[in-house]
Amino acid sequence: MEIKKIKETCLYIADLERSRQFYNGKLGLPVIGEVKDRHIFFRAGESVLLCFVPEASKKGGTLPPHFGSGQLHLAFEVSREDYDDWKSKVQEAGIVVEQEYDWGRGFLSFYFRDPDQHLLEVVMEGMWEKK
């Protein structure tokens, strides 16, 4: 048995509209679900980015409670051909690229922050693939 992939990734945010403007408005991720004052969900390729207001999600209800805080990290994978275009898109949206890193073997990634100071990364496809 083997896990295929992480299907969902969750970030805890302070403001749903601000996150919508960032992830949908600036990065272009489609909104696929929303509950007022609780969460907003975005499609990220074959994965889903869940953004929860922690005070609402820690109350539980239909699903078990969960919450968190701090500057979390996630990476978006893009094709090698699209990497420079994504870097330009982020910069043209007024988002500061904090660092670009050369991982060797021809793989690059760059880092930037969302409005809640989560560290986001765009990484070239294939970097973590099985040999």
PDB file of C-alpha atoms in Angstrom:
ATOM      1  CA  MET A   1       0.000   0.000   0.000  1.00  0.00           C
ATOM      2  CA  GLU A   2       1.155   3.511  -0.771  1.00  0.00           C
ATOM      3  CA  ILE A   3      -0.331   6.983  -0.335  1.00  0.00           C
ATOM      4  CA  LYS A   4      -0.647   8.624  -3.763  1.00  0.00           C
ATOM      5  CA  LYS A   5      -0.413  12.282  -2.701  1.00  0.00           C
ATOM      6  CA  ILE A   6      -1.544  14.916  -0.270  1.00  0.00           C
ATOM      7  CA  LYS A   7      -4.951  15.914  -1.630  1.00  0.00           C
ATOM      8  CA  GLU A   8      -5.612  18.897   0.635  1.00  0.00           C
ATOM      9  CA  THR A   9      -3.401  21.354   2.440  1.00  0.00           C
ATOM     10  CA  CYS A  10      -4.746  23.690   5.091  1.00  0.00           C
ATOM     11  CA  LEU A  11      -3.742  27.190   6.120  1.00  0.00           C
ATOM     12  CA  TYR A  12      -5.294  29.183   8.952  1.00  0.00           C
ATOM     13  CA  ILE A  13      -6.089  32.757   8.013  1.00  0.00           C
ATOM     14  CA  ALA A  14      -7.429  35.932   9.601  1.00  0.00           C
ATOM     15  CA  ASP A  15      -9.615  37.291   6.792  1.00  0.00           C
ATOM     16  CA  LEU A  16     -11.506  35.304   4.134  1.00  0.00           C
ATOM     17  CA  GLU A  17     -11.908  38.199   1.688  1.00  0.00           C
ATOM     18  CA  ARG A  18      -8.243  39.140   1.931  1.00  0.00           C
ATOM     19  CA  SER A  19      -7.284  35.522   1.191  1.00  0.00           C
ATOM     20  CA  ARG A  20      -9.749  35.436  -1.737  1.00  0.00           C
ATOM     21  CA  GLN A  21      -8.134  38.572  -3.185  1.00  0.00           C
ATOM     22  CA  PHE A  22      -4.680  37.026  -2.822  1.00  0.00           C
ATOM     23  CA  TYR A  23      -5.170  33.398  -3.888  1.00  0.00           C
ATOM     24  CA  ASN A  24      -7.909  33.977  -6.459  1.00  0.00           C
ATOM     25  CA  GLY A  25      -7.312  37.595  -7.447  1.00  0.00           C
ATOM     26  CA  LYS A  26      -3.506  37.613  -7.603  1.00  0.00           C
ATOM     27  CA  LEU A  27      -2.551  33.954  -8.093  1.00  0.00           C
ATOM     28  CA  GLY A  28      -5.632  32.916 -10.083  1.00  0.00           C
ATOM     29  CA  LEU A  29      -6.622  29.861  -8.028  1.00  0.00           C
ATOM     30  CA  PRO A  30     -10.328  29.102  -8.602  1.00  0.00           C
ATOM     31  CA  VAL A  31     -12.619  29.251  -5.573  1.00  0.00           C
ATOM     32  CA  ILE A  32     -14.368  25.880  -5.187  1.00  0.00           C
ATOM     33  CA  GLY A  33     -16.099  26.301  -1.826  1.00  0.00           C
ATOM     34  CA  GLU A  34     -16.849  28.862   0.838  1.00  0.00           C
ATOM     35  CA  VAL A  35     -18.742  29.146   4.110  1.00  0.00           C
ATOM     36  CA  LYS A  36     -19.148  32.712   5.367  1.00  0.00           C
ATOM     37  CA  ASP A  37     -16.962  33.526   8.383  1.00  0.00           C
ATOM     38  CA  ARG A  38     -15.502  29.983   8.398  1.00  0.00           C
ATOM     39  CA  HIS A  39     -13.522  28.926   5.318  1.00  0.00           C
ATOM     40  CA  ILE A  40     -12.703  29.330   1.646  1.00  0.00           C
ATOM     41  CA  PHE A  41     -11.328  26.531  -0.563  1.00  0.00           C
ATOM     42  CA  PHE A  42      -9.226  26.923  -3.735  1.00  0.00           C
ATOM     43  CA  ARG A  43      -8.315  24.508  -6.538  1.00  0.00           C
ATOM     44  CA  ALA A  44      -4.543  24.219  -6.989  1.00  0.00           C
ATOM     45  CA  GLY A  45      -4.020  21.888  -9.931  1.00  0.00           C
ATOM     46  CA  GLU A  46      -5.150  18.443  -8.742  1.00  0.00           C
ATOM     47  CA  SER A  47      -4.965  19.531  -5.096  1.00  0.00           C
ATOM     48  CA  VAL A  48      -7.093  21.712  -2.859  1.00  0.00           C
ATOM     49  CA  LEU A  49      -5.936  24.575  -0.650  1.00  0.00           C
ATOM     50  CA  LEU A  50      -8.187  24.918   2.394  1.00  0.00           C
ATOM     51  CA  CYS A  51      -8.140  28.266   4.200  1.00  0.00           C
ATOM     52  CA  PHE A  52      -9.884  28.261   7.576  1.00  0.00           C
ATOM     53  CA  VAL A  53     -10.555  30.959  10.135  1.00  0.00           C
ATOM     54  CA  PRO A  54      -9.119  29.144  13.195  1.00  0.00           C
ATOM     55  CA  GLU A  55     -11.622  30.504  15.713  1.00  0.00           C
ATOM     56  CA  ALA A  56     -14.446  29.011  13.636  1.00  0.00           C
ATOM     57  CA  SER A  57     -12.818  25.676  12.742  1.00  0.00           C
ATOM     58  CA  LYS A  58     -11.704  24.872  16.286  1.00  0.00           C
ATOM     59  CA  LYS A  59     -15.361  24.759  17.394  1.00  0.00           C
ATOM     60  CA  GLY A  60     -15.900  21.582  15.411  1.00  0.00           C
ATOM     61  CA  GLY A  61     -19.397  20.568  14.398  1.00  0.00           C
ATOM     62  CA  THR A  62     -19.987  18.318  11.398  1.00  0.00           C
ATOM     63  CA  LEU A  63     -16.241  17.547  11.282  1.00  0.00           C
ATOM     64  CA  PRO A  64     -13.701  17.260  14.102  1.00  0.00           C
ATOM     65  CA  PRO A  65     -12.273  20.563  15.384  1.00  0.00           C
ATOM     66  CA  HIS A  66      -8.887  21.770  14.130  1.00  0.00           C
ATOM     67  CA  PHE A  67      -6.934  25.011  14.180  1.00  0.00           C
ATOM     68  CA  GLY A  68      -3.445  26.382  14.136  1.00  0.00           C
ATOM     69  CA  SER A  69      -1.349  29.496  14.045  1.00  0.00           C
ATOM     70  CA  GLY A  70       2.043  30.668  12.913  1.00  0.00           C
ATOM     71  CA  GLN A  71       3.801  31.046   9.615  1.00  0.00           C
ATOM     72  CA  LEU A  72       3.162  27.770   7.794  1.00  0.00           C
ATOM     73  CA  HIS A  73       4.752  26.648   4.521  1.00  0.00           C
ATOM     74  CA  LEU A  74       3.503  25.045   1.321  1.00  0.00           C
ATOM     75  CA  ALA A  75       4.828  24.751  -2.219  1.00  0.00           C
ATOM     76  CA  PHE A  76       3.064  24.950  -5.566  1.00  0.00           C
ATOM     77  CA  GLU A  77       4.565  22.805  -8.326  1.00  0.00           C
ATOM     78  CA  VAL A  78       4.721  24.238 -11.845  1.00  0.00           C
ATOM     79  CA  SER A  79       6.231  23.015 -15.102  1.00  0.00           C
ATOM     80  CA  ARG A  80       9.779  24.075 -15.933  1.00  0.00           C
ATOM     81  CA  GLU A  81       8.379  25.961 -18.916  1.00  0.00           C
ATOM     82  CA  ASP A  82       5.994  27.979 -16.697  1.00  0.00           C
ATOM     83  CA  TYR A  83       8.417  28.682 -13.843  1.00  0.00           C
ATOM     84  CA  ASP A  84       9.674  32.083 -15.072  1.00  0.00           C
ATOM     85  CA  ASP A  85       6.138  33.129 -16.020  1.00  0.00           C
ATOM     86  CA  TRP A  86       4.956  32.323 -12.494  1.00  0.00           C
ATOM     87  CA  LYS A  87       7.787  34.333 -10.989  1.00  0.00           C
ATOM     88  CA  SER A  88       6.849  37.271 -13.221  1.00  0.00           C
ATOM     89  CA  LYS A  89       3.149  36.883 -12.363  1.00  0.00           C
ATOM     90  CA  VAL A  90       3.885  37.003  -8.641  1.00  0.00           C
ATOM     91  CA  GLN A  91       6.144  40.046  -8.973  1.00  0.00           C
ATOM     92  CA  GLU A  92       3.734  41.861 -11.309  1.00  0.00           C
ATOM     93  CA  ALA A  93       0.975  41.312  -8.712  1.00  0.00           C
ATOM     94  CA  GLY A  94       3.071  43.373  -6.293  1.00  0.00           C
ATOM     95  CA  ILE A  95       4.163  40.362  -4.239  1.00  0.00           C
ATOM     96  CA  VAL A  96       7.767  40.411  -3.042  1.00  0.00           C
ATOM     97  CA  VAL A  97       9.865  37.377  -3.943  1.00  0.00           C
ATOM     98  CA  GLU A  98      11.934  36.862  -0.786  1.00  0.00           C
ATOM     99  CA  GLN A  99      14.379  34.375  -2.208  1.00  0.00           C
ATOM    100  CA  GLU A 100      15.094  32.143  -5.158  1.00  0.00           C
ATOM    101  CA  TYR A 101      16.961  28.923  -4.467  1.00  0.00           C
ATOM    102  CA  ASP A 102      18.920  26.584  -6.729  1.00  0.00           C
ATOM    103  CA  TRP A 103      18.316  23.025  -5.518  1.00  0.00           C
ATOM    104  CA  GLY A 104      20.847  21.556  -7.966  1.00  0.00           C
ATOM    105  CA  ARG A 105      20.227  19.223 -10.898  1.00  0.00           C
ATOM    106  CA  GLY A 106      18.562  22.143 -12.720  1.00  0.00           C
ATOM    107  CA  PHE A 107      15.748  22.705 -10.196  1.00  0.00           C
ATOM    108  CA  LEU A 108      14.832  26.165  -8.948  1.00  0.00           C
ATOM    109  CA  SER A 109      12.207  27.493  -6.560  1.00  0.00           C
ATOM    110  CA  PHE A 110      11.217  30.900  -5.217  1.00  0.00           C
ATOM    111  CA  TYR A 111       9.593  31.993  -1.974  1.00  0.00           C
ATOM    112  CA  PHE A 112       7.022  34.665  -1.129  1.00  0.00           C
ATOM    113  CA  ARG A 113       4.410  35.357   1.562  1.00  0.00           C
ATOM    114  CA  ASP A 114       0.628  35.507   1.653  1.00  0.00           C
ATOM    115  CA  PRO A 115      -1.258  38.190   3.633  1.00  0.00           C
ATOM    116  CA  ASP A 116      -1.074  36.014   6.788  1.00  0.00           C
ATOM    117  CA  GLN A 117       2.710  35.661   6.386  1.00  0.00           C
ATOM    118  CA  HIS A 118       2.574  31.986   5.405  1.00  0.00           C
ATOM    119  CA  LEU A 119       5.671  31.108   3.389  1.00  0.00           C
ATOM    120  CA  LEU A 120       4.691  30.028  -0.113  1.00  0.00           C
ATOM    121  CA  GLU A 121       7.009  28.483  -2.658  1.00  0.00           C
ATOM    122  CA  VAL A 122       6.822  27.816  -6.377  1.00  0.00           C
ATOM    123  CA  VAL A 123       8.956  24.838  -7.328  1.00  0.00           C
ATOM    124  CA  MET A 124       9.806  23.279 -10.680  1.00  0.00           C
ATOM    125  CA  GLU A 125       8.030  20.039 -11.501  1.00  0.00           C
ATOM    126  CA  GLY A 126      10.002  16.870 -10.893  1.00  0.00           C
ATOM    127  CA  MET A 127      12.180  18.092  -8.041  1.00  0.00           C
ATOM    128  CA  TRP A 128      10.932  15.588  -5.466  1.00  0.00           C
ATOM    129  CA  GLU A 129       9.985  12.759  -7.822  1.00  0.00           C
ATOM    130  CA  LYS A 130      11.011   9.197  -7.048  1.00  0.00           C
ATOM    131  CA  LYS A 131      14.187   8.154  -8.791  1.00  0.00           C
TER     132      LYS A 131
END
